[in-house]
Amino acid sequence: EADIYQTPRYLVIGTGKKITLECSQTMGHDKMYWYQQDPGMELHLIHYSYGVNSTEKGDLSSESTVSRIRTEHFPLTLESARPSHTSQYLCASSEFQDRVGTYEQYFGPGTRLTVT
Amino acid sequence: GENVEQHPSTLSVQEGDSAVIKCTYSDSASNYFPWYKQELGKRPQLIIDIRSNVGEKKDQRIAVTLNKTAKHFSLHITETQPEDSAVYFCAALDTGRRALTFGSGTRLQVQP
């Protein structure tokens, strides 16, 4: 079944550790996104990608970095985790066909990160 | 870029009543407006969307209306049920970035 997968779902880690949040999609979408969200609060776009080797920064400044080496894979890395990075991170992908006027975006289940 | 404002931030209704959530957007070039529902601890789910070539779209108890002239769109939920309780987000497509800009969310509570 086509879906977006994120691992780990929950992560508790100490300050200063390097972490990578994984996101993979089997939707066949070109575009992928990372959002940061405190529970039930606003969705802040932190990174997006139009396709392989494309990465852009979003609206919310983030110390994280992303890469897009394969269409289906869009990992997010924090080189040195801090308590201020504690949040939920949601991955998403979308299909955008301007010619036919279609656009749909779907979210993964999220990774809840706690930095102690 | 696109800016989306959403009101109210919280909404409490009695079961069976209607609920209306309103959003405004800034970029007149935006042509796609989805609504997402996020239940506690779950991912946002697309529940309905509307494109700029239509003024209204309905799907059972939910409907969305769009006024392109005024640059606002609304979500209407009729005959609300306790399972409608969630946070609802509106969004508009930033055609330059091809990314959605989200509103700040509305926490809907349906009282049984």
mmCIF file of C-alpha atoms in Angstrom:
data_model
loop_
_atom_site.group_PDB
_atom_site.id
_atom_site.type_symbol
_atom_site.label_atom_id
_atom_site.label_comp_id
_atom_site.label_asym_id
_atom_site.label_seq_id
_atom_site.Cartn_x
_atom_site.Cartn_y
_atom_site.Cartn_z
ATOM 1 C CA GLU A 1 0.000 0.000 0.000
ATOM 2 C CA ALA A 2 1.327 3.446 -0.931
ATOM 3 C CA ASP A 3 2.294 5.357 2.195
ATOM 4 C CA ILE A 4 4.851 7.559 3.918
ATOM 5 C CA TYR A 5 7.013 5.934 6.571
ATOM 6 C CA GLN A 6 8.975 7.582 9.338
ATOM 7 C CA THR A 7 11.430 6.037 11.764
ATOM 8 C CA PRO A 8 11.894 6.144 14.623
ATOM 9 C CA ARG A 9 8.416 7.077 15.826
ATOM 10 C CA TYR A 10 9.740 8.146 19.224
ATOM 11 C CA LEU A 11 13.267 9.151 20.170
ATOM 12 C CA VAL A 12 14.700 10.318 23.484
ATOM 13 C CA ILE A 13 18.291 11.416 23.201
ATOM 14 C CA GLY A 14 20.847 13.417 25.164
ATOM 15 C CA THR A 15 22.152 16.878 24.326
ATOM 16 C CA GLY A 16 24.974 16.960 21.784
ATOM 17 C CA LYS A 17 24.118 13.702 20.029
ATOM 18 C CA LYS A 18 23.843 13.475 16.260
ATOM 19 C CA ILE A 19 20.541 12.098 15.026
ATOM 20 C CA THR A 20 18.953 11.255 11.704
ATOM 21 C CA LEU A 21 15.206 11.045 11.240
ATOM 22 C CA GLU A 22 14.256 8.778 8.375
ATOM 23 C CA CYS A 23 11.443 9.364 5.893
ATOM 24 C CA SER A 24 10.546 7.144 2.957
ATOM 25 C CA GLN A 25 7.556 7.208 0.654
ATOM 26 C CA THR A 26 6.077 4.710 -1.754
ATOM 27 C CA MET A 27 3.599 7.265 -3.146
ATOM 28 C CA GLY A 28 5.683 7.864 -6.279
ATOM 29 C CA HIS A 29 5.784 11.591 -5.491
ATOM 30 C CA ASP A 30 8.559 13.939 -6.554
ATOM 31 C CA LYS A 31 8.149 16.542 -3.855
ATOM 32 C CA MET A 32 8.878 15.974 -0.179
ATOM 33 C CA TYR A 33 8.721 18.161 2.908
ATOM 34 C CA TRP A 34 9.671 18.312 6.578
ATOM 35 C CA TYR A 35 7.471 20.112 9.073
ATOM 36 C CA GLN A 36 8.069 20.823 12.748
ATOM 37 C CA GLN A 37 5.011 20.803 14.989
ATOM 38 C CA ASP A 38 4.501 21.073 18.716
ATOM 39 C CA PRO A 39 1.485 18.835 19.556
ATOM 40 C CA GLY A 40 -1.710 20.310 18.160
ATOM 41 C CA MET A 41 0.002 23.525 17.207
ATOM 42 C CA GLU A 42 1.046 25.186 13.960
ATOM 43 C CA LEU A 43 2.789 23.280 11.178
ATOM 44 C CA HIS A 44 6.099 24.960 10.370
ATOM 45 C CA LEU A 45 7.808 24.087 7.078
ATOM 46 C CA ILE A 46 11.529 23.618 7.707
ATOM 47 C CA HIS A 47 12.779 21.918 4.509
ATOM 48 C CA TYR A 48 11.447 20.855 1.124
ATOM 49 C CA SER A 49 12.679 19.169 -2.023
ATOM 50 C CA TYR A 50 11.429 19.197 -5.608
ATOM 51 C CA GLY A 51 13.271 15.998 -6.486
ATOM 52 C CA VAL A 52 16.631 14.242 -6.427
ATOM 53 C CA ASN A 53 19.528 16.574 -5.495
ATOM 54 C CA SER A 54 17.089 19.413 -4.752
ATOM 55 C CA THR A 55 16.774 20.816 -1.212
ATOM 56 C CA GLU A 56 15.387 24.156 -0.031
ATOM 57 C CA LYS A 57 14.981 25.803 3.366
ATOM 58 C CA GLY A 58 11.453 26.470 4.541
ATOM 59 C CA ASP A 59 9.863 29.225 6.587
ATOM 60 C CA LEU A 60 11.143 28.252 10.020
ATOM 61 C CA SER A 61 14.869 28.521 10.577
ATOM 62 C CA SER A 62 16.231 25.138 11.544
ATOM 63 C CA GLU A 63 19.642 23.840 12.481
ATOM 64 C CA SER A 64 18.814 20.573 10.757
ATOM 65 C CA THR A 65 19.965 19.540 7.292
ATOM 66 C CA VAL A 66 18.391 17.289 4.682
ATOM 67 C CA SER A 67 19.479 15.316 1.648
ATOM 68 C CA ARG A 68 17.662 13.832 -1.334
ATOM 69 C CA ILE A 69 19.795 11.243 -3.058
ATOM 70 C CA ARG A 70 16.876 8.963 -3.946
ATOM 71 C CA THR A 71 13.364 9.991 -4.952
ATOM 72 C CA GLU A 72 11.703 7.970 -2.204
ATOM 73 C CA HIS A 73 14.062 8.909 0.657
ATOM 74 C CA PHE A 74 14.365 12.294 2.467
ATOM 75 C CA PRO A 75 16.271 12.044 5.754
ATOM 76 C CA LEU A 76 16.685 14.904 8.223
ATOM 77 C CA THR A 77 19.844 15.218 10.315
ATOM 78 C CA LEU A 78 20.642 17.165 13.466
ATOM 79 C CA GLU A 79 24.404 17.311 14.018
ATOM 80 C CA SER A 80 24.140 18.254 17.699
ATOM 81 C CA ALA A 81 20.750 17.881 19.369
ATOM 82 C CA ARG A 82 19.624 20.445 21.940
ATOM 83 C CA PRO A 83 16.564 20.629 24.233
ATOM 84 C CA SER A 84 15.150 23.380 21.969
ATOM 85 C CA HIS A 85 14.874 20.728 19.209
ATOM 86 C CA THR A 86 12.295 18.817 21.242
ATOM 87 C CA SER A 87 9.221 18.640 19.011
ATOM 88 C CA GLN A 88 7.345 16.467 16.549
ATOM 89 C CA TYR A 89 8.771 16.205 13.032
ATOM 90 C CA LEU A 90 6.378 15.366 10.206
ATOM 91 C CA CYS A 91 7.472 14.283 6.760
ATOM 92 C CA ALA A 92 5.150 14.797 3.782
ATOM 93 C CA SER A 93 5.104 14.216 0.047
ATOM 94 C CA SER A 94 3.034 15.653 -2.748
ATOM 95 C CA GLU A 95 2.069 15.261 -6.357
ATOM 96 C CA PHE A 96 1.781 18.526 -8.250
ATOM 97 C CA GLN A 97 0.659 18.559 -11.847
ATOM 98 C CA ASP A 98 0.093 22.152 -12.834
ATOM 99 C CA ARG A 99 -0.930 21.181 -16.341
ATOM 100 C CA VAL A 100 -3.936 19.243 -15.137
ATOM 101 C CA GLY A 101 -4.444 21.302 -11.975
ATOM 102 C CA THR A 102 -3.976 18.494 -9.500
ATOM 103 C CA TYR A 103 -2.206 18.711 -6.164
ATOM 104 C CA GLU A 104 -2.390 16.413 -3.175
ATOM 105 C CA GLN A 105 -0.156 16.323 -0.126
ATOM 106 C CA TYR A 106 0.037 13.529 2.410
ATOM 107 C CA PHE A 107 1.797 13.267 5.772
ATOM 108 C CA GLY A 108 3.786 10.553 7.474
ATOM 109 C CA PRO A 109 3.002 9.509 11.059
ATOM 110 C CA GLY A 110 5.712 11.712 12.561
ATOM 111 C CA THR A 111 8.719 11.327 14.845
ATOM 112 C CA ARG A 112 8.387 12.649 18.357
ATOM 113 C CA LEU A 113 11.817 13.826 19.451
ATOM 114 C CA THR A 114 12.774 14.605 23.038
ATOM 115 C CA VAL A 115 16.231 15.975 23.785
ATOM 116 C CA THR A 116 17.218 15.813 27.436
ATOM 117 C CA GLY B 1 5.022 34.523 -0.313
ATOM 118 C CA GLU B 2 1.675 33.214 0.873
ATOM 119 C CA ASN B 3 0.206 34.089 4.259
ATOM 120 C CA VAL B 4 -2.805 32.232 5.666
ATOM 121 C CA GLU B 5 -4.827 33.351 8.668
ATOM 122 C CA GLN B 6 -7.318 31.050 10.391
ATOM 123 C CA HIS B 7 -10.136 31.772 12.848
ATOM 124 C CA PRO B 8 -11.229 30.887 15.431
ATOM 125 C CA SER B 9 -8.356 29.213 17.271
ATOM 126 C CA THR B 10 -10.802 27.208 19.406
ATOM 127 C CA LEU B 11 -14.425 26.298 18.794
ATOM 128 C CA SER B 12 -16.791 24.425 21.073
ATOM 129 C CA VAL B 13 -20.188 23.247 19.795
ATOM 130 C CA GLN B 14 -22.921 20.933 20.974
ATOM 131 C CA GLU B 15 -23.351 17.624 19.202
ATOM 132 C CA GLY B 16 -25.645 18.098 16.216
ATOM 133 C CA ASP B 17 -24.817 21.762 15.756
ATOM 134 C CA SER B 18 -22.879 23.174 12.816
ATOM 135 C CA ALA B 19 -19.280 24.409 12.953
ATOM 136 C CA VAL B 20 -17.651 26.955 10.664
ATOM 137 C CA ILE B 21 -13.944 27.684 10.385
ATOM 138 C CA LYS B 22 -12.691 30.581 8.274
ATOM 139 C CA CYS B 23 -9.405 31.295 6.542
ATOM 140 C CA THR B 24 -8.002 34.163 4.507
ATOM 141 C CA TYR B 25 -5.019 34.084 2.183
ATOM 142 C CA SER B 26 -2.810 36.759 0.686
ATOM 143 C CA ASP B 27 -1.546 35.474 -2.688
ATOM 144 C CA SER B 28 -4.125 35.981 -5.413
ATOM 145 C CA ALA B 29 -2.271 33.425 -7.572
ATOM 146 C CA SER B 30 -3.076 30.587 -5.131
ATOM 147 C CA ASN B 31 -5.381 28.062 -6.784
ATOM 148 C CA TYR B 32 -5.635 25.143 -4.369
ATOM 149 C CA PHE B 33 -7.048 25.126 -0.829
ATOM 150 C CA PRO B 34 -7.081 21.909 1.228
ATOM 151 C CA TRP B 35 -8.333 21.228 4.736
ATOM 152 C CA TYR B 36 -6.659 18.783 7.093
ATOM 153 C CA LYS B 37 -7.952 17.150 10.274
ATOM 154 C CA GLN B 38 -5.495 16.123 12.955
ATOM 155 C CA GLU B 39 -6.683 13.932 15.789
ATOM 156 C CA LEU B 40 -4.697 13.731 18.984
ATOM 157 C CA GLY B 41 -1.398 11.912 18.428
ATOM 158 C CA LYS B 42 -2.057 11.284 14.728
ATOM 159 C CA ARG B 43 -0.897 12.698 11.427
ATOM 160 C CA PRO B 44 -2.858 15.428 9.623
ATOM 161 C CA GLN B 45 -5.350 13.849 7.212
ATOM 162 C CA LEU B 46 -6.681 15.543 4.082
ATOM 163 C CA ILE B 47 -10.473 15.741 4.442
ATOM 164 C CA ILE B 48 -11.541 18.003 1.602
ATOM 165 C CA ASP B 49 -10.021 20.406 -0.878
ATOM 166 C CA ILE B 50 -11.175 22.976 -3.394
ATOM 167 C CA ARG B 51 -9.625 24.431 -6.482
ATOM 168 C CA SER B 52 -10.024 27.997 -7.638
ATOM 169 C CA ASN B 53 -12.309 27.137 -10.551
ATOM 170 C CA VAL B 54 -15.172 26.189 -8.199
ATOM 171 C CA GLY B 55 -16.956 28.095 -5.449
ATOM 172 C CA GLU B 56 -18.208 25.229 -3.292
ATOM 173 C CA LYS B 57 -17.578 21.543 -2.746
ATOM 174 C CA LYS B 58 -19.455 19.117 -0.510
ATOM 175 C CA ASP B 59 -18.675 15.676 0.842
ATOM 176 C CA GLN B 60 -21.402 14.313 3.110
ATOM 177 C CA ARG B 61 -21.381 16.470 6.269
ATOM 178 C CA ILE B 62 -18.469 18.683 5.292
ATOM 179 C CA ALA B 63 -18.355 21.470 2.732
ATOM 180 C CA VAL B 64 -15.856 24.099 1.710
ATOM 181 C CA THR B 65 -16.630 27.447 0.116
ATOM 182 C CA LEU B 66 -14.215 29.745 -1.688
ATOM 183 C CA ASN B 67 -14.500 33.456 -2.425
ATOM 184 C CA LYS B 68 -11.584 34.338 -4.688
ATOM 185 C CA THR B 69 -12.460 38.011 -4.843
ATOM 186 C CA ALA B 70 -12.292 38.375 -1.080
ATOM 187 C CA LYS B 71 -9.513 35.774 -0.793
ATOM 188 C CA HIS B 72 -11.201 33.718 1.865
ATOM 189 C CA PHE B 73 -12.422 30.158 2.214
ATOM 190 C CA SER B 74 -14.364 28.332 4.882
ATOM 191 C CA LEU B 75 -14.979 24.834 6.199
ATOM 192 C CA HIS B 76 -18.519 23.927 7.213
ATOM 193 C CA ILE B 77 -19.319 20.833 9.270
ATOM 194 C CA THR B 78 -22.990 20.033 9.769
ATOM 195 C CA GLU B 79 -24.563 17.672 12.324
ATOM 196 C CA THR B 80 -21.338 17.550 14.309
ATOM 197 C CA GLN B 81 -20.437 14.381 16.184
ATOM 198 C CA PRO B 82 -17.954 13.787 19.027
ATOM 199 C CA GLU B 83 -15.573 12.102 16.548
ATOM 200 C CA ASP B 84 -15.312 15.432 14.715
ATOM 201 C CA SER B 85 -13.322 16.738 17.695
ATOM 202 C CA ALA B 86 -9.800 17.471 16.417
ATOM 203 C CA VAL B 87 -7.552 20.267 15.241
ATOM 204 C CA TYR B 88 -8.401 21.486 11.744
ATOM 205 C CA PHE B 89 -5.879 23.217 9.492
ATOM 206 C CA CYS B 90 -6.599 25.172 6.345
ATOM 207 C CA ALA B 91 -3.892 25.687 3.737
ATOM 208 C CA ALA B 92 -3.242 27.493 0.488
ATOM 209 C CA LEU B 93 -0.836 26.486 -2.238
ATOM 210 C CA ASP B 94 2.124 28.828 -2.636
ATOM 211 C CA THR B 95 2.398 28.520 -6.426
ATOM 212 C CA GLY B 96 5.945 29.895 -6.443
ATOM 213 C CA ARG B 97 7.364 27.305 -4.067
ATOM 214 C CA ARG B 98 4.779 24.638 -4.877
ATOM 215 C CA ALA B 99 4.366 24.111 -1.159
ATOM 216 C CA LEU B 100 1.378 24.507 1.133
ATOM 217 C CA THR B 101 1.190 27.371 3.586
ATOM 218 C CA PHE B 102 -0.908 26.346 6.607
ATOM 219 C CA GLY B 103 -3.146 28.324 8.898
ATOM 220 C CA SER B 104 -2.521 28.221 12.634
ATOM 221 C CA GLY B 105 -5.210 25.609 13.303
ATOM 222 C CA THR B 106 -8.623 25.459 14.992
ATOM 223 C CA ARG B 107 -9.249 23.143 17.913
ATOM 224 C CA LEU B 108 -12.832 21.911 17.557
ATOM 225 C CA GLN B 109 -14.513 20.353 20.577
ATOM 226 C CA VAL B 110 -17.894 18.700 20.067
ATOM 227 C CA GLN B 111 -19.716 18.321 23.367
ATOM 228 C CA PRO B 112 -21.953 15.210 23.592
#
